[in-house]
XYZ file of C-alpha atoms in Angstrom:
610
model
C 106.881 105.998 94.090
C 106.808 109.383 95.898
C 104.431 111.676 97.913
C 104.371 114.159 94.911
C 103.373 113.741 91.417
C 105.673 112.601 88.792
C 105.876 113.616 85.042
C 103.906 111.014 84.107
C 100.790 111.539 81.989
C 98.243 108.820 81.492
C 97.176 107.748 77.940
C 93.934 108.770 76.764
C 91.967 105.120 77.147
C 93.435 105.190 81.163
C 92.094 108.478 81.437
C 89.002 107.507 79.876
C 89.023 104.469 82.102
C 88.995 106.888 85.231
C 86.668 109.795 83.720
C 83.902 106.659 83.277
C 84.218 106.118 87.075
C 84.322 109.902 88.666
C 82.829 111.607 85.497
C 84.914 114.292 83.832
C 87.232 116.160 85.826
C 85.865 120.090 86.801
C 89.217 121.711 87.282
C 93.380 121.672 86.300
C 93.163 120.941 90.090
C 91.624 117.263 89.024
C 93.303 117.102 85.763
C 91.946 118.918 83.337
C 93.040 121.274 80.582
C 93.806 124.631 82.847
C 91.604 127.507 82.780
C 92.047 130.879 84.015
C 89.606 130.439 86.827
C 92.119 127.770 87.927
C 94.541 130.146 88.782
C 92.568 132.205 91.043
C 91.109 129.279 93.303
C 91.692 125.501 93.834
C 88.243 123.932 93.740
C 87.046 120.246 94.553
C 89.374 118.978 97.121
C 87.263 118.674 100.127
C 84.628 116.806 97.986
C 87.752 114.862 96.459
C 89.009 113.814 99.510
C 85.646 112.372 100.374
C 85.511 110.142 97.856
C 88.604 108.347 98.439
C 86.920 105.383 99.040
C 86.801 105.001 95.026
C 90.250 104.839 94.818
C 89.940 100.723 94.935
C 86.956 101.111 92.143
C 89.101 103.397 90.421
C 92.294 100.831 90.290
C 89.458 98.525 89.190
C 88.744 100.493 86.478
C 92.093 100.817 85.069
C 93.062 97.238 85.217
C 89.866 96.520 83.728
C 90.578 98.510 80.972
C 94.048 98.653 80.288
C 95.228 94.844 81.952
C 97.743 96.982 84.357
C 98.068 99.807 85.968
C 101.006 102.391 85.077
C 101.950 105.869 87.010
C 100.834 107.559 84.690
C 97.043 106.413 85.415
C 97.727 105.585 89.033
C 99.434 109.675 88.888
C 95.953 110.641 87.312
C 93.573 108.801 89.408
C 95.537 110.551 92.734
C 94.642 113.449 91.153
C 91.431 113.097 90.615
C 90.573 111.731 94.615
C 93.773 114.132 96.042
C 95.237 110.782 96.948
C 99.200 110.789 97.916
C 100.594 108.399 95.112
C 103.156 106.746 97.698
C 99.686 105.525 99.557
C 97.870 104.699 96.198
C 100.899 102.746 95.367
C 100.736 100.755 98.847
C 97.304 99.912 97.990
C 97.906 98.687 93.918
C 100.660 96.487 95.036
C 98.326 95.188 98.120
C 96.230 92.846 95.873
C 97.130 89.972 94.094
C 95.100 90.672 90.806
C 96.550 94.514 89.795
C 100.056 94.787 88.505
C 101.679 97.915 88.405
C 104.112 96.940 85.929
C 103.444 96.073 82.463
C 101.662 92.787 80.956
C 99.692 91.326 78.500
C 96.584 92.182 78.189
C 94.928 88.884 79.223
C 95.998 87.019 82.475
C 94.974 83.284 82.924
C 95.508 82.627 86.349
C 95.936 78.778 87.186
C 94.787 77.635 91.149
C 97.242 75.804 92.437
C 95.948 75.713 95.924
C 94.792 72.558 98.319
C 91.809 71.144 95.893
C 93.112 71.908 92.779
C 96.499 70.841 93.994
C 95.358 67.101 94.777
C 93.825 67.283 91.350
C 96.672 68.009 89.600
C 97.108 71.489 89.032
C 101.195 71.357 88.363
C 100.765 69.637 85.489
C 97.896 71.507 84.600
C 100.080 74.382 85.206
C 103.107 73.358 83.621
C 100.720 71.942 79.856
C 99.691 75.725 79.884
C 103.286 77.560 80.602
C 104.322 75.232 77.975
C 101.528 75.836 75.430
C 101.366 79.465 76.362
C 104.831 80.953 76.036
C 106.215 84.331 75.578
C 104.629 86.473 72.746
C 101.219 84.655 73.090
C 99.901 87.609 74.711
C 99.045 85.843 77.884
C 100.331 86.067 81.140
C 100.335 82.611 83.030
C 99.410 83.494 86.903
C 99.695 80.912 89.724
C 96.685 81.417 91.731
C 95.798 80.800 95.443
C 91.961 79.361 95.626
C 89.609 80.809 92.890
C 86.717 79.115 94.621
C 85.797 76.563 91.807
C 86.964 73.613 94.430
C 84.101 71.542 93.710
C 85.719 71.687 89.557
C 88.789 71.120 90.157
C 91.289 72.096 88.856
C 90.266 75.533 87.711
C 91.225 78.488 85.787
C 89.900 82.121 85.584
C 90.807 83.578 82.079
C 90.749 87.659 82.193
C 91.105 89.560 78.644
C 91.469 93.640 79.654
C 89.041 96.063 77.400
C 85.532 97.634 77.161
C 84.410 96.229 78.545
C 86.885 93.230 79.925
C 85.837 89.775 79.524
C 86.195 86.788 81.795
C 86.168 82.993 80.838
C 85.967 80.252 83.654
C 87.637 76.723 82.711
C 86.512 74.398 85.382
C 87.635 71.765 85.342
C 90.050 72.220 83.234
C 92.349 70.765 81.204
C 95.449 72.261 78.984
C 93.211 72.412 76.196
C 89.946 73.964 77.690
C 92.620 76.853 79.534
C 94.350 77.586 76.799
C 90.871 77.985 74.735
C 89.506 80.179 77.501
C 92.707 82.355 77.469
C 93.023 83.320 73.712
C 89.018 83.501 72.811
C 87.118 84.265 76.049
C 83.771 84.973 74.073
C 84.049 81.404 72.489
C 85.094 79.364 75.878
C 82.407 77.095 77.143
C 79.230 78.246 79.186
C 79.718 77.684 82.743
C 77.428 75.657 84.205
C 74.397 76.176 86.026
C 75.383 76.859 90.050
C 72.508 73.920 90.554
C 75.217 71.560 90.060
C 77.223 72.343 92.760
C 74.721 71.069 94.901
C 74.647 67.466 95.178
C 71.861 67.359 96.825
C 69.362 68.536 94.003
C 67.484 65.757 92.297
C 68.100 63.944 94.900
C 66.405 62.122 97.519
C 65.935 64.618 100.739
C 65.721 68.182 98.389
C 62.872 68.781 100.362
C 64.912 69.289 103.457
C 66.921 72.008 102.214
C 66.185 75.218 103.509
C 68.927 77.701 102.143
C 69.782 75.910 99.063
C 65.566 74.884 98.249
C 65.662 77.649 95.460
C 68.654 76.930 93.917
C 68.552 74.983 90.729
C 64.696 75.901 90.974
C 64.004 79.522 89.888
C 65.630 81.774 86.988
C 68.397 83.417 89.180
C 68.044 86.715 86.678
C 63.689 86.639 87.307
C 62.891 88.800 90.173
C 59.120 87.229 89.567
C 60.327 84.094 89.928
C 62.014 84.430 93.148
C 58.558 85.869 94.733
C 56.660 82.615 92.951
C 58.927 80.908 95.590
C 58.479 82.882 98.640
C 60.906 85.677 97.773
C 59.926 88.843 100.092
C 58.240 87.360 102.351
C 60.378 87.554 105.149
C 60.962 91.358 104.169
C 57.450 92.023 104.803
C 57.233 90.365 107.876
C 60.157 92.155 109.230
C 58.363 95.449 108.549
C 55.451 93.899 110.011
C 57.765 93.319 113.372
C 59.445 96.019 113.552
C 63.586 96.352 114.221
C 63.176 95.137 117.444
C 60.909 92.389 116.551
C 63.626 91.361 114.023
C 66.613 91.505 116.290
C 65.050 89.865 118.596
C 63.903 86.780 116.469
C 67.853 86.371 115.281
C 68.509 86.300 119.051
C 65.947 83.502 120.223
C 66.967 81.533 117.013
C 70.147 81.271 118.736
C 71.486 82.371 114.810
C 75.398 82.529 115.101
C 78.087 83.918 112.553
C 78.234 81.106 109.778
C 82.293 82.696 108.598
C 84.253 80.638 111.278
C 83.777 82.828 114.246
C 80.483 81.898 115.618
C 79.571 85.171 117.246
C 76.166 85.644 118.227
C 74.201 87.771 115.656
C 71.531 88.876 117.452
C 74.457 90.749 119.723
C 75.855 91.854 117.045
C 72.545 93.341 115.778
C 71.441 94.999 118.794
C 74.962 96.651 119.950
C 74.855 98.176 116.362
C 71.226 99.239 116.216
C 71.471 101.030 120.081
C 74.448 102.960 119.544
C 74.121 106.683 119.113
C 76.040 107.652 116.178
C 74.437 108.037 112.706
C 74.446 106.559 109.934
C 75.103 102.758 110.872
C 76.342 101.036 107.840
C 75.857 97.277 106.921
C 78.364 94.862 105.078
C 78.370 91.910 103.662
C 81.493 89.867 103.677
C 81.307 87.784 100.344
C 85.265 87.564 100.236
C 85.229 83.946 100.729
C 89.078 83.183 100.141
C 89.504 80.566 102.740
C 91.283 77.600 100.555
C 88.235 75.211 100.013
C 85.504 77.647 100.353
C 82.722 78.719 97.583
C 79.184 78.312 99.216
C 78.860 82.004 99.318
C 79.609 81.639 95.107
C 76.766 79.396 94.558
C 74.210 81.304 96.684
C 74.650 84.222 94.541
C 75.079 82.567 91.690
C 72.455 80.238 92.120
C 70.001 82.597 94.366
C 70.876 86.065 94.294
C 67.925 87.699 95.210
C 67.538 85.844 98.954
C 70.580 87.936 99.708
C 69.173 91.315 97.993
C 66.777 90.657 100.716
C 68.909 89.357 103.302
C 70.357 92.817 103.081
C 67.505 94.383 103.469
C 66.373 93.413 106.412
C 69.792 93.143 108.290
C 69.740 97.047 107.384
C 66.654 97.661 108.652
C 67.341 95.712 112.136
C 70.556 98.238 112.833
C 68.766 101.372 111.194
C 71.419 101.132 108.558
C 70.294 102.941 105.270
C 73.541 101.880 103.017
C 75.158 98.443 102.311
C 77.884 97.295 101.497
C 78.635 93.816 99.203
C 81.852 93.463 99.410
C 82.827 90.286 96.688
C 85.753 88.681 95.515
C 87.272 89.988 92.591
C 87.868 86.269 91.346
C 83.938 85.635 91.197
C 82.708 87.017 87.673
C 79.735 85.322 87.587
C 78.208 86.221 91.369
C 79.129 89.486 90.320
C 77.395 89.575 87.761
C 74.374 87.728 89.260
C 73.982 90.261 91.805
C 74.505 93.800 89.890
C 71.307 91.983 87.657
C 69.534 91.791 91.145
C 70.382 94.595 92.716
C 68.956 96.522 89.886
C 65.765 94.881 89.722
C 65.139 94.905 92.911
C 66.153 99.086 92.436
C 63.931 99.441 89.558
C 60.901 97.449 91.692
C 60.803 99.803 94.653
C 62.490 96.515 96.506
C 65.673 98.510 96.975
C 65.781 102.788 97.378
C 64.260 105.698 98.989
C 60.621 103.951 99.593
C 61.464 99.957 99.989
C 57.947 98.491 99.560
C 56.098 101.838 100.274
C 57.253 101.366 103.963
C 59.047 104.355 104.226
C 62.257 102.972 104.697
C 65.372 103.987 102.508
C 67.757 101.527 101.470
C 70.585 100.075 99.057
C 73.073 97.929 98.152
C 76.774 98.819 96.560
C 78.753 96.002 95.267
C 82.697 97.194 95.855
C 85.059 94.293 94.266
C 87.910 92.663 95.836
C 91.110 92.271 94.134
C 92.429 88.923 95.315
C 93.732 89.603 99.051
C 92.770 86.980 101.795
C 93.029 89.223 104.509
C 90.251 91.086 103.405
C 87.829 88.405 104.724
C 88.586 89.858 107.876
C 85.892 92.326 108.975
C 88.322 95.223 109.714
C 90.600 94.694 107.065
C 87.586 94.269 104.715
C 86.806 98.229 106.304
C 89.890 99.485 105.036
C 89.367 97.679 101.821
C 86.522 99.950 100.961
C 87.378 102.906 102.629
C 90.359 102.731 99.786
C 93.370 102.046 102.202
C 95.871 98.890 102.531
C 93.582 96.008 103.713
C 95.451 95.351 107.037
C 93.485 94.305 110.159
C 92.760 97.344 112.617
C 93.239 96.750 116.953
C 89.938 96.231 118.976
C 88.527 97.896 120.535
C 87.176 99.744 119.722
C 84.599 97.309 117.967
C 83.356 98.132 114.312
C 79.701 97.637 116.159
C 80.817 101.153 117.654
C 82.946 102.686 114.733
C 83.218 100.158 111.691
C 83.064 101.538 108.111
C 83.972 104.978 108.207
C 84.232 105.262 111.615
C 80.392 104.482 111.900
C 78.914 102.030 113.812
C 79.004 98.985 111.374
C 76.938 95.192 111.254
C 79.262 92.919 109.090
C 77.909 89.425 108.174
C 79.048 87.160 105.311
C 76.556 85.174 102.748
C 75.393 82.209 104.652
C 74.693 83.642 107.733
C 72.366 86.015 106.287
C 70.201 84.331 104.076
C 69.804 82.084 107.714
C 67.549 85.056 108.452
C 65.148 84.607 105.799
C 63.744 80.884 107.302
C 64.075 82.564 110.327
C 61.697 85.177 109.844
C 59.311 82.834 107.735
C 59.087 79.792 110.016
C 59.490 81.325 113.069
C 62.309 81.667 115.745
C 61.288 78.398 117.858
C 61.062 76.346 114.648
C 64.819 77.398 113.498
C 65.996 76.679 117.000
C 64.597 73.164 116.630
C 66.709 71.642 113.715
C 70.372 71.061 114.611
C 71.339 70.958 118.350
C 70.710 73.299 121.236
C 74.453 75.415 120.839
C 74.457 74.849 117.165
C 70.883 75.769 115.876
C 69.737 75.692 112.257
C 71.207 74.560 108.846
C 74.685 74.914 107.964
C 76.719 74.640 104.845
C 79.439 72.359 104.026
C 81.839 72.857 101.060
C 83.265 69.378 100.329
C 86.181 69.072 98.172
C 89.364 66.563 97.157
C 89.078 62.811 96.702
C 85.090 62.769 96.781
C 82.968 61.474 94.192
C 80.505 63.879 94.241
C 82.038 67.330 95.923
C 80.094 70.545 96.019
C 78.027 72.258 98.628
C 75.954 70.289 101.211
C 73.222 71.745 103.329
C 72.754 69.447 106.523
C 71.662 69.991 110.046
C 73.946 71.295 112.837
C 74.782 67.813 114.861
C 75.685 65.511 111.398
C 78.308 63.786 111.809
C 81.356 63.494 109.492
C 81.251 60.403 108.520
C 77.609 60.928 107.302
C 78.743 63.713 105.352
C 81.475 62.114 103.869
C 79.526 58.949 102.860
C 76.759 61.303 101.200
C 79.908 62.956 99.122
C 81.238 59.569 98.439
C 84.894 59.010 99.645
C 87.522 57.685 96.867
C 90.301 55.165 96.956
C 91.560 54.866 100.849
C 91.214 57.975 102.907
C 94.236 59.251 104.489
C 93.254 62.510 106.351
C 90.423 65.194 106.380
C 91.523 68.783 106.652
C 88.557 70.741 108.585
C 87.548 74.685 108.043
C 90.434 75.107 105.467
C 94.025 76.350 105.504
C 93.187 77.811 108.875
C 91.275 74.918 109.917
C 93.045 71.603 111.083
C 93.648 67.903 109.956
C 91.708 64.824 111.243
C 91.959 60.871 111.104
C 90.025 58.612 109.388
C 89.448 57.189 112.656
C 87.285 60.682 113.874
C 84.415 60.636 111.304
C 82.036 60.328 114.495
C 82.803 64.444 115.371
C 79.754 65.787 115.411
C 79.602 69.064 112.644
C 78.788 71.570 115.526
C 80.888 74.035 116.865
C 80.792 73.125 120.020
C 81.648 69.680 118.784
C 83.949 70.148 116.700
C 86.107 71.955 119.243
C 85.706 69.040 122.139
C 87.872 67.228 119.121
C 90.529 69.518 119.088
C 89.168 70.785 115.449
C 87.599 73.788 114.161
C 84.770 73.808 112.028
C 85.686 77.085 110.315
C 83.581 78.282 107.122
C 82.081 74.676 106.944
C 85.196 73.684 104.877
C 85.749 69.622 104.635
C 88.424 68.732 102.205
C 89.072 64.689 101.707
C 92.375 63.596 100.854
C 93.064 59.803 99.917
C 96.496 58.187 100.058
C 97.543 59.343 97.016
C 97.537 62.901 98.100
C 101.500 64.080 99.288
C 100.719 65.100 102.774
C 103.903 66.866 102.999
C 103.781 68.699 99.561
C 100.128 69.945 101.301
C 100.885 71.369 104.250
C 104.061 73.050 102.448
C 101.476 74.825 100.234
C 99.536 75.572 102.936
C 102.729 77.694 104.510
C 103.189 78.950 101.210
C 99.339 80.700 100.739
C 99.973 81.959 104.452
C 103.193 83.939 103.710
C 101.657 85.024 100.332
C 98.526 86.603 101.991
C 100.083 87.817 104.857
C 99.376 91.569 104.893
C 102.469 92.253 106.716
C 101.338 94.417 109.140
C 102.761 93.251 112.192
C 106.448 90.832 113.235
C 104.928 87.495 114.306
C 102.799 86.961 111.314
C 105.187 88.709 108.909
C 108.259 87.008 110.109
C 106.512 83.433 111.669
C 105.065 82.681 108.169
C 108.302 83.287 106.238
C 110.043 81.124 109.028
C 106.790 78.707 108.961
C 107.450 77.828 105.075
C 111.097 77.545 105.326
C 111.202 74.990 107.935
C 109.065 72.623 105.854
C 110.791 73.585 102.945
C 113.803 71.924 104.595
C 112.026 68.715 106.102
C 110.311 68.254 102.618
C 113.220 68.576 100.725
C 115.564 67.068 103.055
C 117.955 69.974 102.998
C 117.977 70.253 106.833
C 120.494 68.707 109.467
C 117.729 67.114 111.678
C 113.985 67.627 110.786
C 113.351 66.899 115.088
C 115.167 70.557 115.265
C 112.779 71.707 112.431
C 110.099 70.496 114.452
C 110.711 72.096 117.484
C 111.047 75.832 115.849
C 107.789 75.277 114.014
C 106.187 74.484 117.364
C 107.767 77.657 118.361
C 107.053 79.867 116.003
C 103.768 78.791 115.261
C 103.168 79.268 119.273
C 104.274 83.435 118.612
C 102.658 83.701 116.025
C 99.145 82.325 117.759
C 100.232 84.615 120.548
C 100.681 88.015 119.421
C 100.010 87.908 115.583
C 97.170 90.956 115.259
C 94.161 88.873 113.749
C 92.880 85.707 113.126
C 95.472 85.191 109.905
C 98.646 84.874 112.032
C 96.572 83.000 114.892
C 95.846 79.894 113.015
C 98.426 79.696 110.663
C 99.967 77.160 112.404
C 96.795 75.579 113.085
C 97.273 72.378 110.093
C 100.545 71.881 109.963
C 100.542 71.566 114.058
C 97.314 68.982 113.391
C 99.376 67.153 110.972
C 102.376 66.279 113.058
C 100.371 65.500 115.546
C 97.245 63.712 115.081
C 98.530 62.283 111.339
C 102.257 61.765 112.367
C 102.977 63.855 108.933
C 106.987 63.651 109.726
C 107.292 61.171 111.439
């Protein structure tokens, strides 16, 4: 692919495709048929080169459409946003779910990651390959998480058109996937996000606090969600003030829920006081940590608490625009939330006039396409902005110049629908569940060899073992891996670490994104933490030697030891303890940093090699 434009021309639904996104093109300079007026002046680029951040809705729209994306259309969409096609290129071939090259129409892509893995999702895989073969006009994908852990194992069926049509098989078998694959429209309902959630119909439902509305009201009734409380907390943040707001998040001692744990009152405030306009606010609903779909079932199961989650974060930083950024492997949230964004639009709960307060504000979804580094906050910047999704250097901070070089609040899911009990029980009474470092609620996302996995809402300060026994351990347990692929292993021996952060560091663990996978002793440790190496050098972005290098070098030293294809696995050892040590080091972001994080754990809390 080069700087200039090929010869290329793009067929007439790929053009349509585009045209439906940007709207006809004005000039010969965009695409169009020429016109003498064309000749005398080139018009549109300025505002085309503004709107390059729809070059990732644009790619969007042509895989939709067409099930891949050819030069011709990638050649036509560059025109249209006065893109270089050598840098729309870099960004096609960035994520995992466009393929510039041709395929069938429909992809069924198979998870073969760490819960689907442990519930069989080779020979899920390999039943589907076999039933599927070539010239059934499917393309078989192995898949890193789809965040369906709590089904496992789990496909995500996608048939390109007008408009293109999705199909869920979780769990699923050869049969169901196959089904799913070749008639979309006739595959199984998915069902309702309520059962996710153990904890419904149970005893203690009247604890929850973020999940109390889910399984309870219509997730697509706007009325319903107000019958249950929905807006209050929006009108006592106008009733507050900005200030008022930020300063409730800060005495509820309310910190980042995505692994992190940053203070978001601080965050808040340093966005809100800094002197360049407009301030933008995202939300990070890229959950594609391996284990990890409690964002999923809060818009799925509760979409409006995060229309109005929004909403107030933007009006604590005096942002006007939002951001939802969302995995492109979640068809259902997505859906979920365009129904609730534009109710909440066409109710005066979202615009120029939110609630008659005078304040402006709204909500664009942009869509992921399958690239784990795009949970990270920068990364997730470029994302949108419609460049590579690599990590950028800080400083400077995206609280001073975020999205579009504009002072920028990011938050993911859970931590800000925590705002909403915040604001409606007051700051004291959030600070008193959980512990003094670790205030409020959290949710856990409790996968593998559990009888009853899905998402559990418990206080900061539960320990694992109560967790665990409330999921309902199978068989023997062997090992629990905490805050996912990034996160590390422990014993079955450490059940008494107390879910905090604070606590869960004193143990030499992480808690992550609340992740808490189970694995009994029927579970290959060895086969795991090889495809935990594996998702790392996928979803590396590349961007800089230790990570790009140390995860390559990562994978094939347990490729060796696994295998037994190595002269001494002690030697093996040693260089993974090496390279895992320059790649925590000097790697860029938090990717390369705790790659090494469970494979380290398992040799040496779980003797893994040994």
């Amino acid at each position: 692919m080069d700087l200039r434009f090929g010869d290329s021309k793009p067929t007439d639904e790929e053009r349509a495709a585009v045209d439906a996104l940007l709207g006809p093109p004005e000039s010969s300079w965009e695409g169009a048929d020429r016109s003498d007026a064309d000749l005398r002046w080139a018009r549109g680029g300025r505002e085309a080169r503004e709107r390059r951040d729809l070059l990732l809705p644009g790619l969007h729209a042509v895989n939709d459409r067409i099930g891949w994306i050819s030069e011709g259309a990638l050649d036509y969409l560059c025109r249209r946003l006065t893109v270089p096609p050598a840098e729309a290129y870099g960004v096609a071939t960035f994520y995992a779910m466009f393929s510039v090259k041709p395929r069938p129409s429909t992809v069924l892509h198979v998870c073969t990651d760490l819960a689907c893995a442990a519930a069989g999702a080779s020979e899920l895989c390999a039943g589907v390959e076999a039933r599927l073969g070539l010239g059934s006009g499917v393309s078989v994908e192995r898949s890193p998480c789809l965040g369906l852990c709590e089904r496992a194992p789990a496909a995500l069926a996608i048939k390109a058109g007008d408009p293109v049509r999705t199909a869920v098989s979780a769990p699923a078998t050869v049969e169901r996937a196959v089904l799913a694959a070749s008639a979309p429209d006739s595959a199984p309902e998915e069902p309702p996000a309520a059962l996710a959630v153990p904890q419904v119909g149970r005893a203690g439902r009247e604890e929850l606090v973020l999940l109390s509305r889910v399984g309870v009201v219509d997730p697509a009734s706007l009325d319903d969600y107000r019958a249950h409380g929905g807006y209050t907390a929006l009108r006592q943040a106008f009733a507050i003030g900005p200030a008022g707001v930020i300063r409730e998040v800060t005495d509820a001692g309310l910190v980042g829920r995505g692994g992190a744990a940053f203070p978001t009152g601080r965050k808040w405030q340093a966005t809100a006081s800094q002197p360049d306009h407009p301030h933008y606010l995202v939300c990070n609903a890229d959950e594609s940590e391996p284990g990890t779909f409690k964002d999923r079932v809060v818009m799925e199961g509760d979409p409006y608490s995060l229309v109005e989650a929004m909403t107030i974060a933007g009006y604590a930083v005096g942002a006007h625009k939002g951001y939802l950024y969302l995995r492109g492997e979640y068809p259902r949230a997505l859906e979920r939330m365009e129904h609730a964004i534009g109710q909440a639009r066409a109710r005066g709960l979202l615009g120029d006039d939110v609630l008659g307060q005078g304040y402006a504000f709204d909500i664009e979804i942009r869509r992921g396409a399958g690239a784990y580094i795009c949970g990270e906050e920068t990364a997730l910047f470029n994302s949108i902005e419609g460049y590579r999704g690599e990590p950028r250097s800080k400083p400077p901070f995206p609280v001073e110049k975020g999205l579009f070089g504009k002072p920028t609040a990011e938050n993911n899911v859970e931590t800000l629908v925590n705002v909403l009990p915040i604001l409606t029980m007051g700051s004291q009474a959030y600070a008193a569940i959980g512990t003094g470092k670790s205030t409020g609620p959290k949710l856990f996302c409790v996968s593998g060899s559990v009888d009853r996995p899905g998402i559990y809402e418990l206080p900061f300060g539960a320990t694992l073992g109560e967790l665990l026994d409330l999921a309902g351990v199978r068989k023997r347990l062997r090992a629990v891996l905490l805050g996912g692929a990034a996160g590390g292993f422990v014993r079955p021996d450490e059940l008494d670490i107390p879910l905090t952060f604070e606590g869960t560091r004193e143990a030499g663990a992480t808690l992550g994104s609340g992740v808490v996978l189970a694995f009994d002793d029927t579970v290959p440790l060895p086969r795991l933490l090889l495809r935990i190496a594996e998702f790392f050098r996928d979803e590396s972005c590349g961007q800089c030697v230790p990570c790009r290098v140390g995860t390559v070098r990562q994978e094939e030293a347990l490729h060796r030891i696994v295998e037994r294809t190595g002269a001494d696995a002690a030697s093996d050892i040693a260089l993974l303890r090496e390279v895992g040590r320059a790649m925590k080091d000097a790697s860029i972001c938090g990717l390369g940093q705790t790659a090494w994080n469970a494979v380290e754990s398992a040799i040496d809390r779980l003797g893994a090699y040994e």
